[in-house]
Tab-separated table of C-alpha atoms in Angstrom:
chain	number	residue	atom	x	y	z
E	1	MET	CA	50.131	-161.252	57.777
E	2	ARG	CA	50.577	-158.253	56.324
E	3	VAL	CA	53.107	-158.359	53.713
E	4	LEU	CA	54.917	-155.841	51.458
E	5	LEU	CA	57.000	-157.042	47.775
E	6	ILE	CA	59.583	-153.700	46.616
E	7	ASN	CA	60.887	-154.542	43.835
E	8	GLN	CA	61.078	-152.309	41.105
E	9	THR	CA	59.440	-154.340	37.738
E	10	PHE	CA	56.246	-156.408	38.645
E	11	TYR	CA	53.397	-157.266	36.523
E	12	PRO	CA	52.166	-156.564	33.885
E	13	ASP	CA	56.255	-157.108	33.241
E	14	VAL	CA	57.735	-159.966	31.661
E	15	ALA	CA	61.358	-159.673	33.786
E	16	ALA	CA	62.221	-162.918	35.780
E	17	THR	CA	61.453	-161.186	39.468
E	18	ALA	CA	58.614	-159.901	38.570
E	19	GLN	CA	57.178	-162.460	36.976
E	20	HIS	CA	58.719	-164.102	40.125
E	21	GLY	CA	57.176	-161.721	42.054
E	22	HIS	CA	53.903	-162.127	40.646
E	23	ASP	CA	53.399	-166.136	40.847
E	24	LEU	CA	54.860	-165.267	45.104
E	25	ALA	CA	52.253	-162.572	46.059
E	26	ARG	CA	49.458	-165.005	43.990
E	27	TYR	CA	50.683	-167.571	45.880
E	28	LEU	CA	50.426	-165.264	49.233
E	29	VAL	CA	47.096	-164.002	48.528
E	30	ALA	CA	45.991	-167.811	48.346
E	31	GLN	CA	47.141	-168.419	51.685
E	32	GLY	CA	45.051	-166.071	52.379
E	33	HIS	CA	47.465	-163.221	53.194
E	34	GLU	CA	47.449	-159.664	52.589
E	35	VAL	CA	49.915	-159.018	49.968
E	36	SER	CA	50.689	-154.579	49.335
E	37	VAL	CA	53.550	-154.308	46.474
E	38	ILE	CA	55.080	-150.815	45.444
E	39	ALA	CA	57.229	-151.404	41.470
E	40	SER	CA	57.738	-148.553	39.181
E	41	ARG	CA	55.110	-147.523	36.614
E	42	SER	CA	57.499	-148.154	34.135
E	43	ILE	CA	57.982	-151.324	32.159
E	44	TYR	CA	61.320	-152.536	31.296
E	45	GLY	CA	62.747	-151.932	28.341
E	46	LYS	CA	59.483	-150.278	27.200
E	47	ALA	CA	60.665	-146.067	27.176
E	48	GLY	CA	57.188	-144.322	27.842
E	49	THR	CA	54.470	-146.304	29.646
E	50	ALA	CA	52.736	-145.765	31.885
E	51	LEU	CA	51.198	-148.091	34.164
E	52	PRO	CA	48.417	-147.288	36.220
E	53	ALA	CA	49.865	-145.737	39.903
E	54	TYR	CA	46.998	-148.284	41.127
E	55	GLU	CA	45.623	-151.075	40.694
E	56	LYS	CA	44.237	-154.346	42.522
E	57	VAL	CA	45.394	-157.945	40.221
E	58	ASP	CA	44.629	-161.279	42.191
E	59	GLY	CA	43.613	-160.167	45.220
E	60	ILE	CA	47.002	-158.332	45.130
E	61	GLU	CA	47.420	-154.270	45.535
E	62	ILE	CA	49.439	-153.008	43.364
E	63	HIS	CA	50.980	-149.538	43.983
E	64	ARG	CA	52.993	-147.864	41.278
E	65	VAL	CA	55.298	-144.253	41.688
E	66	GLY	CA	57.917	-142.494	39.804
E	67	ARG	CA	58.955	-143.899	35.867
E	68	SER	CA	61.741	-143.949	34.175
E	69	ILE	CA	63.039	-140.867	33.408
E	70	TYR	CA	66.642	-141.811	31.862
E	71	GLY	CA	66.450	-145.092	30.643
E	72	LYS	CA	69.543	-147.083	30.402
E	73	ALA	CA	71.194	-143.812	29.282
E	74	GLY	CA	74.074	-144.891	31.461
E	75	LEU	CA	75.470	-145.094	34.939
E	76	LEU	CA	74.990	-141.889	36.211
E	77	ALA	CA	71.524	-141.731	34.044
E	78	ARG	CA	70.289	-144.612	35.542
E	79	SER	CA	70.960	-144.435	38.887
E	80	THR	CA	69.256	-141.475	38.968
E	81	ASP	CA	66.527	-143.015	38.064
E	82	PHE	CA	67.008	-144.962	41.303
E	83	ALA	CA	67.030	-142.095	43.946
E	84	LEU	CA	64.364	-141.194	42.191
E	85	PHE	CA	62.446	-144.404	43.197
E	86	TYR	CA	63.646	-144.960	46.980
E	87	ALA	CA	62.794	-141.585	47.299
E	88	LEU	CA	59.075	-142.375	45.865
E	89	THR	CA	58.699	-145.255	47.123
E	90	ALA	CA	60.206	-144.452	50.431
E	91	LEU	CA	57.024	-141.800	50.939
E	92	LYS	CA	54.719	-144.758	48.992
E	93	ALA	CA	55.487	-147.807	51.451
E	94	LEU	CA	55.210	-145.143	55.068
E	95	GLU	CA	51.815	-144.253	53.211
E	96	ILE	CA	50.060	-147.591	53.170
E	97	GLY	CA	50.467	-148.111	56.184
E	98	ARG	CA	52.775	-151.135	58.079
E	99	HIS	CA	52.729	-154.605	57.504
E	100	ASP	CA	54.640	-157.988	59.598
E	101	VAL	CA	56.975	-158.275	56.829
E	102	SER	CA	58.545	-156.807	53.423
E	103	ILE	CA	60.180	-158.089	51.042
E	104	CYS	CA	63.073	-155.945	49.448
E	105	PHE	CA	64.072	-157.382	45.564
E	106	THR	CA	67.481	-155.887	45.303
E	107	THR	CA	65.736	-153.966	41.861
E	108	PRO	CA	66.977	-150.795	42.172
E	109	PRO	CA	70.193	-151.590	44.308
E	110	PHE	CA	69.666	-151.895	47.970
E	111	ILE	CA	66.207	-151.174	48.483
E	112	SER	CA	67.050	-153.052	50.788
E	113	LEU	CA	68.058	-150.606	52.764
E	114	LEU	CA	64.348	-148.838	53.402
E	115	GLY	CA	63.314	-152.606	54.687
E	116	LEU	CA	65.809	-151.594	57.235
E	117	LEU	CA	64.181	-148.576	57.930
E	118	LEU	CA	60.894	-149.735	58.184
E	119	ARG	CA	61.773	-151.904	60.834
E	120	ALA	CA	63.622	-148.839	62.240
E	121	MET	CA	60.366	-147.161	62.189
E	122	ARG	CA	57.395	-149.483	62.642
E	123	GLY	CA	58.052	-152.777	62.947
E	124	THR	CA	57.888	-154.483	60.020
E	125	ARG	CA	59.913	-157.608	59.500
E	126	LEU	CA	62.373	-157.776	56.851
E	127	VAL	CA	63.215	-160.590	54.249
E	128	TYR	CA	66.099	-159.771	51.699
E	129	TRP	CA	65.624	-161.635	48.336
E	130	VAL	CA	68.713	-161.969	46.697
E	131	MET	CA	68.105	-161.873	42.816
E	132	ASP	CA	71.078	-160.143	42.060
E	133	LEU	CA	74.426	-159.418	44.068
E	134	TYR	CA	75.616	-156.122	44.895
E	135	PRO	CA	77.898	-154.495	43.997
E	136	ASP	CA	79.620	-157.512	42.759
E	137	VAL	CA	77.315	-157.248	39.689
E	138	LEU	CA	78.665	-154.212	38.827
E	139	ILE	CA	82.281	-155.527	39.369
E	140	VAL	CA	82.313	-157.804	37.143
E	141	THR	CA	80.891	-156.028	34.027
E	142	GLY	CA	84.234	-153.533	34.621
E	143	VAL	CA	81.840	-150.310	35.651
E	144	LEU	CA	83.933	-150.956	39.453
E	145	ARG	CA	86.984	-151.667	40.200
E	146	GLU	CA	86.608	-153.902	42.761
E	147	ARG	CA	89.422	-151.994	44.816
E	148	SER	CA	87.906	-148.483	44.111
E	149	LEU	CA	86.078	-146.403	47.148
E	150	VAL	CA	83.768	-147.029	45.717
E	151	ALA	CA	83.308	-150.731	45.024
E	152	ARG	CA	84.595	-150.943	49.237
E	153	VAL	CA	81.521	-148.559	50.103
E	154	LEU	CA	79.116	-150.435	48.527
E	155	GLU	CA	79.915	-153.117	49.498
E	156	ARG	CA	80.339	-152.286	53.068
E	157	ILE	CA	76.746	-151.237	52.475
E	158	ASN	CA	75.458	-154.611	50.860
E	159	ARG	CA	77.409	-156.673	53.517
E	160	TYR	CA	75.302	-154.333	56.211
E	161	ALA	CA	72.271	-155.405	55.143
E	162	LEU	CA	72.761	-159.532	54.371
E	163	SER	CA	73.900	-158.617	58.417
E	164	HIS	CA	70.549	-156.942	59.800
E	165	ALA	CA	67.756	-157.850	57.321
E	166	ASP	CA	66.074	-160.807	59.540
E	167	ARG	CA	66.842	-163.376	56.596
E	168	SER	CA	68.359	-163.332	53.728
E	169	VAL	CA	67.235	-165.574	50.671
E	170	VAL	CA	69.509	-166.553	47.844
E	171	LEU	CA	69.125	-168.157	44.972
E	172	GLY	CA	71.679	-170.981	44.443
E	173	ARG	CA	74.174	-172.593	45.950
E	174	CYS	CA	77.763	-170.844	44.769
E	175	MET	CA	74.930	-167.091	45.407
E	176	GLU	CA	74.950	-168.809	49.284
E	177	ASP	CA	79.044	-169.759	48.853
E	178	ARG	CA	79.443	-165.180	47.973
E	179	VAL	CA	77.135	-164.350	50.307
E	180	LEU	CA	78.289	-166.309	53.192
E	181	ALA	CA	82.156	-165.450	52.058
E	182	LYS	CA	81.084	-161.960	52.439
E	183	GLY	CA	81.249	-162.615	56.273
E	184	ILE	CA	77.252	-163.320	56.641
E	185	ASP	CA	76.156	-165.747	59.407
E	186	ALA	CA	74.840	-168.756	57.474
E	187	SER	CA	71.492	-168.639	60.259
E	188	ARG	CA	70.617	-166.279	58.337
E	189	ILE	CA	70.246	-167.133	55.082
E	190	GLU	CA	67.696	-169.105	53.372
E	191	ARG	CA	68.238	-170.922	50.151
E	192	ILE	CA	64.994	-170.931	47.578
E	193	ASN	CA	65.751	-171.980	44.342
E	194	VAL	CA	63.500	-169.815	41.797
E	195	TRP	CA	61.566	-171.999	39.736
E	196	SER	CA	58.727	-172.232	37.247
E	197	ASP	CA	55.149	-174.087	37.189
E	198	ILE	CA	55.137	-177.511	36.234
E	199	ASP	CA	51.422	-176.410	35.427
E	200	GLU	CA	51.626	-173.705	33.228
E	201	VAL	CA	55.199	-174.769	31.111
E	202	CYS	CA	53.618	-178.923	30.570
E	203	PRO	CA	55.471	-180.711	27.437
E	204	ARG	CA	53.633	-180.300	24.261
E	205	PRO	CA	54.243	-182.938	21.567
E	206	ARG	CA	55.810	-181.702	17.737
E	207	VAL	CA	53.669	-181.667	15.215
E	208	GLU	CA	50.535	-179.684	17.631
E	209	ASN	CA	53.082	-177.153	18.113
E	210	ALA	CA	52.356	-173.691	16.322
E	211	TYR	CA	55.633	-171.930	17.081
E	212	ARG	CA	57.401	-175.128	15.182
E	213	ARG	CA	54.092	-174.484	12.170
E	214	GLU	CA	54.491	-170.667	12.008
E	215	TRP	CA	58.825	-170.418	11.957
E	216	GLY	CA	58.270	-174.131	9.103
E	217	VAL	CA	60.751	-175.882	11.308
E	218	GLY	CA	59.256	-178.912	10.938
E	219	ASP	CA	61.322	-182.111	11.353
E	220	ARG	CA	64.474	-180.218	12.433
E	221	LEU	CA	65.972	-181.143	15.891
E	222	LEU	CA	65.385	-177.342	17.400
E	223	VAL	CA	67.666	-175.456	19.300
E	224	MET	CA	66.287	-172.712	21.232
E	225	TYR	CA	67.896	-169.634	24.267
E	226	SER	CA	64.626	-167.477	25.080
E	227	GLY	CA	64.916	-164.963	28.054
E	228	ASN	CA	67.887	-162.339	28.201
E	229	PHE	CA	71.132	-162.035	26.270
E	230	GLY	CA	72.780	-160.056	29.399
E	231	ILE	CA	76.320	-159.116	29.340
E	232	GLY	CA	77.015	-162.556	31.601
E	233	HIS	CA	76.219	-164.695	28.913
E	234	ASP	CA	78.371	-166.717	26.200
E	235	VAL	CA	77.247	-165.796	23.210
E	236	GLU	CA	80.280	-166.593	21.264
E	237	THR	CA	80.285	-170.116	21.681
E	238	PHE	CA	75.827	-170.750	20.237
E	239	ALA	CA	77.658	-168.548	17.256
E	240	ASN	CA	81.031	-171.121	16.916
E	241	GLY	CA	79.184	-173.770	17.957
E	242	ALA	CA	76.667	-173.395	15.058
E	243	ALA	CA	79.266	-172.694	12.718
E	244	ARG	CA	80.324	-176.468	13.450
E	245	LEU	CA	76.736	-177.885	12.369
E	246	ALA	CA	76.698	-175.799	9.742
E	247	GLU	CA	76.324	-179.244	6.942
E	248	ARG	CA	73.533	-180.010	9.749
E	249	SER	CA	70.683	-179.256	7.500
E	250	ASP	CA	68.929	-180.888	9.880
E	251	VAL	CA	69.290	-178.409	13.022
E	252	MET	CA	68.172	-175.155	14.010
E	253	PHE	CA	68.509	-172.591	15.837
E	254	ALA	CA	66.353	-170.229	17.106
E	255	PHE	CA	67.557	-166.850	19.265
E	256	ILE	CA	64.128	-165.723	21.222
E	257	GLY	CA	63.814	-162.491	23.692
E	258	GLY	CA	65.840	-158.918	24.674
E	259	GLY	CA	69.144	-157.986	25.934
E	260	LYS	CA	72.232	-156.075	25.455
E	261	ARG	CA	74.255	-159.544	23.279
E	262	LYS	CA	71.156	-160.722	20.846
E	263	SER	CA	72.293	-158.630	18.450
E	264	GLN	CA	75.760	-159.043	18.443
E	265	LEU	CA	74.883	-162.903	18.402
E	266	ILE	CA	72.515	-162.228	15.673
E	267	ASP	CA	75.802	-160.450	13.707
E	268	ALA	CA	77.905	-163.491	14.350
E	269	MET	CA	75.972	-165.390	13.119
E	270	ARG	CA	75.405	-163.731	9.867
E	271	ALA	CA	79.411	-163.136	10.069
E	272	ARG	CA	79.673	-167.205	9.527
E	273	GLY	CA	76.966	-167.258	7.000
E	274	LEU	CA	74.431	-168.631	8.902
E	275	SER	CA	71.122	-168.032	8.109
E	276	SER	CA	69.331	-171.492	9.745
E	277	PHE	CA	68.482	-170.039	12.730
E	278	ILE	CA	65.023	-168.089	13.708
E	279	GLU	CA	64.878	-165.026	15.805
E	280	ALA	CA	62.163	-163.179	17.845
E	281	ASP	CA	61.435	-160.956	20.503
E	282	TYR	CA	59.815	-161.888	23.692
E	283	GLN	CA	56.921	-163.717	23.522
E	284	PRO	CA	53.750	-162.942	25.714
E	285	ARG	CA	53.997	-165.058	28.691
E	286	GLU	CA	50.651	-166.684	28.334
E	287	ARG	CA	51.884	-168.566	25.172
E	288	LEU	CA	55.638	-169.672	27.318
E	289	GLY	CA	54.727	-173.459	27.467
E	290	GLU	CA	53.869	-173.495	23.806
E	291	LEU	CA	57.730	-171.513	23.293
E	292	LEU	CA	59.250	-174.165	25.727
E	293	SER	CA	58.220	-176.412	23.943
E	294	ALA	CA	58.199	-176.149	20.594
E	295	ALA	CA	62.521	-176.649	21.273
E	296	ASP	CA	64.190	-179.777	21.130
E	297	VAL	CA	66.990	-178.900	23.374
E	298	HIS	CA	67.102	-175.339	25.254
E	299	LEU	CA	70.959	-173.775	26.507
E	300	VAL	CA	71.388	-171.792	29.388
E	301	SER	CA	74.100	-170.441	29.935
E	302	MET	CA	76.606	-167.553	32.097
E	303	MET	CA	80.599	-166.374	31.596
E	304	PRO	CA	81.822	-168.579	35.008
E	305	LYS	CA	83.222	-164.711	36.975
E	306	TRP	CA	79.206	-164.461	36.876
E	307	SER	CA	78.774	-168.179	39.530
E	308	GLY	CA	77.315	-167.179	42.100
E	309	VAL	CA	76.393	-163.178	41.836
E	310	MET	CA	73.027	-164.400	39.189
E	311	VAL	CA	71.802	-167.412	38.916
E	312	PRO	CA	70.048	-168.348	35.651
E	313	SER	CA	66.310	-168.798	36.364
E	314	LYS	CA	65.640	-170.067	33.413
E	315	ILE	CA	66.395	-172.999	33.023
E	316	TYR	CA	63.656	-174.299	35.431
E	317	GLY	CA	61.666	-173.643	32.422
E	318	THR	CA	63.673	-176.092	29.753
E	319	LEU	CA	63.252	-178.613	32.581
E	320	ALA	CA	58.937	-178.537	32.906
E	321	ALA	CA	59.061	-178.140	29.416
E	322	GLU	CA	60.918	-181.842	29.377
E	323	ARG	CA	63.462	-181.046	27.413
E	324	PRO	CA	66.922	-181.679	27.900
E	325	VAL	CA	69.960	-178.433	28.409
E	326	ILE	CA	73.032	-177.094	27.314
E	327	TRP	CA	74.170	-174.996	30.135
E	328	VAL	CA	77.520	-172.735	28.957
E	329	GLY	CA	78.817	-172.349	31.799
E	330	GLY	CA	81.282	-172.568	34.850
E	331	GLU	CA	80.576	-176.287	36.504
E	332	ASP	CA	80.562	-175.271	40.208
E	333	THR	CA	77.471	-173.164	39.430
E	334	GLU	CA	73.657	-173.832	40.569
E	335	ALA	CA	72.811	-174.429	36.552
E	336	ALA	CA	75.972	-177.011	36.303
E	337	ALA	CA	74.730	-178.916	39.619
E	338	VAL	CA	71.249	-179.869	38.472
E	339	VAL	CA	71.757	-180.451	35.169
E	340	ARG	CA	74.139	-182.748	36.712
E	341	GLU	CA	72.099	-184.425	39.286
E	342	ALA	CA	69.380	-184.129	36.394
E	343	GLU	CA	70.993	-186.418	34.820
E	344	CYS	CA	68.785	-184.146	31.703
E	345	GLY	CA	71.941	-182.279	29.289
E	346	PHE	CA	75.281	-181.433	28.709
E	347	VAL	CA	77.748	-179.006	30.704
E	348	ILE	CA	79.791	-177.436	28.427
E	349	ALA	CA	82.302	-175.029	29.267
E	350	PRO	CA	82.611	-171.085	27.751
E	351	GLY	CA	84.826	-171.105	24.652
E	352	ASP	CA	84.226	-174.967	23.998
E	353	ALA	CA	82.526	-174.109	20.330
E	354	ASP	CA	83.933	-178.099	19.266
E	355	GLY	CA	82.396	-179.821	22.895
E	356	PHE	CA	78.804	-177.646	22.514
E	357	ALA	CA	78.568	-179.100	18.664
E	358	ALA	CA	78.888	-181.977	19.748
E	359	ALA	CA	76.824	-182.701	22.708
E	360	VAL	CA	73.790	-181.216	20.191
E	361	ARG	CA	75.360	-183.827	17.514
E	362	ARG	CA	74.243	-186.798	20.108
E	363	LEU	CA	70.835	-185.010	20.501
E	364	ALA	CA	70.071	-184.348	17.046
E	365	ASP	CA	71.199	-188.535	16.113
E	366	ASP	CA	69.144	-189.676	19.423
E	367	PRO	CA	65.798	-188.989	20.114
E	368	GLU	CA	65.760	-191.658	23.345
E	369	LEU	CA	68.713	-190.184	24.652
E	370	ARG	CA	66.342	-186.842	23.763
E	371	GLN	CA	63.759	-188.450	25.439
E	372	SER	CA	65.383	-189.806	28.750
E	373	MET	CA	66.776	-186.445	29.522
E	374	GLY	CA	63.643	-184.456	28.843
E	375	ARG	CA	61.852	-186.743	31.811
E	376	ARG	CA	64.565	-186.987	34.704
E	377	ALA	CA	64.478	-183.592	34.005
E	378	ARG	CA	60.980	-182.364	34.803
E	379	GLN	CA	60.628	-185.262	37.402
E	380	ALA	CA	63.913	-183.453	38.768
E	381	LEU	CA	61.752	-180.491	38.660
E	382	ALA	CA	58.786	-181.993	40.124
E	383	ASP	CA	60.319	-183.353	42.680
E	384	ARG	CA	62.723	-180.945	43.883
E	385	TRP	CA	62.230	-177.145	42.419
E	386	CYS	CA	58.905	-176.720	40.859
E	387	ALA	CA	56.654	-173.393	42.363
E	388	PRO	CA	54.763	-175.992	44.485
E	389	ILE	CA	57.441	-176.757	46.751
E	390	ALA	CA	59.890	-173.221	46.697
E	391	MET	CA	56.221	-171.643	47.607
E	392	ARG	CA	55.469	-173.846	50.298
E	393	ARG	CA	58.948	-173.031	51.620
E	394	TRP	CA	58.490	-169.298	51.855
E	395	ASP	CA	55.638	-168.909	53.044
E	396	ALA	CA	57.168	-171.054	56.487
E	397	LEU	CA	60.154	-168.972	56.075
E	398	LEU	CA	58.425	-165.498	56.488
E	399	ARG	CA	55.515	-167.191	59.352
E	400	ALA	CA	58.803	-168.087	60.752
E	401	VAL	CA	60.133	-164.517	60.439
E	402	VAL	CA	56.305	-162.796	61.255
E	403	ALA	CA	57.154	-165.333	64.674
E	404	GLN	CA	60.053	-163.359	65.982
E	405	ASP	CA	57.999	-159.964	66.411
E	406	ALA	CA	56.445	-159.412	70.046
E	407	ARG	CA	55.370	-156.449	68.407
E	408	LYS	CA	51.523	-156.301	67.637
E	409	GLU	CA	50.153	-153.436	65.940
E	410	PRO	CA	47.032	-151.412	68.080
């Protein structure tokens, strides 16, 4: 089976969609499939980067087109970058020959339309991997008004893509509900969670952890948020909750990664006179297991209005690290369901700084509770949400979709 992945980010980019795409591509190659990727020559968030136009990595043929010209300079600038990527990707897809199935992500938005074009021209089946739901993202961020002409046009475009793709893969129950509410037939929707590699992220003892030594954590309880600090994440509850723990010299916070709201969080911590925290950039993926094991407790967050628009993937890494989770977000989300079903942490409503602080205190004061929650977290991942399970479902889905196609290459 010949598989084509289309996403603006891919290896060696560390963006979540790039990592999950790389994981899936490697797995498919290991199953004997031929896998090609079309991605950008830029790296997310790194201006001036120019990756090779072609390379073969892990048996994956990676074709890269264009570069970000304007970066994040504004909606019009980003739209221009996206338009350039659409055009160059279309040309490259036609150049590299026919594939049995394409997997189109959502960066840039509506790239799935190219998948529909390839199906019309070459009979290539389309699986639409809905990492983020558009135009919903633009509406909840306030970029577009829900009833505006542009929003309504984009909504029609996305409904067309969802209803005409051979399958659309959503990341959780909350996202599935949103897609169903758009009138999409349930038979066209497949729910496959994103994952963490249970072999890549292994729990490690505190005393052996290099990060804890580097940061001088000692025996303190380390509460960590790692990843993207995006506009959909509730950093205020972190800061306000931390302020209520100021008297606890045995508690320390770590904020690792980047994003628009990270500087706001750091400023909020300092404005409250808090200094017992660590701040660091994204860490290399090869140190992911060590990083996640450095924490005693992990934080995951998303504002309720984002429920189903996107699903935070970082929760699965925290499960792999065998650590309890504090979810700050809506109760009707996939992340909240994971925490409740695995019995591996606490679900805290956004803005509930007292509840947040109480959860941290309870975990700080009860090492046995931390350990039992951590064990349940990792076991639940192994049983339900680990990479091998998700990958096998992806392989089965792609085979089923391609089997629908009676057309054969001459």
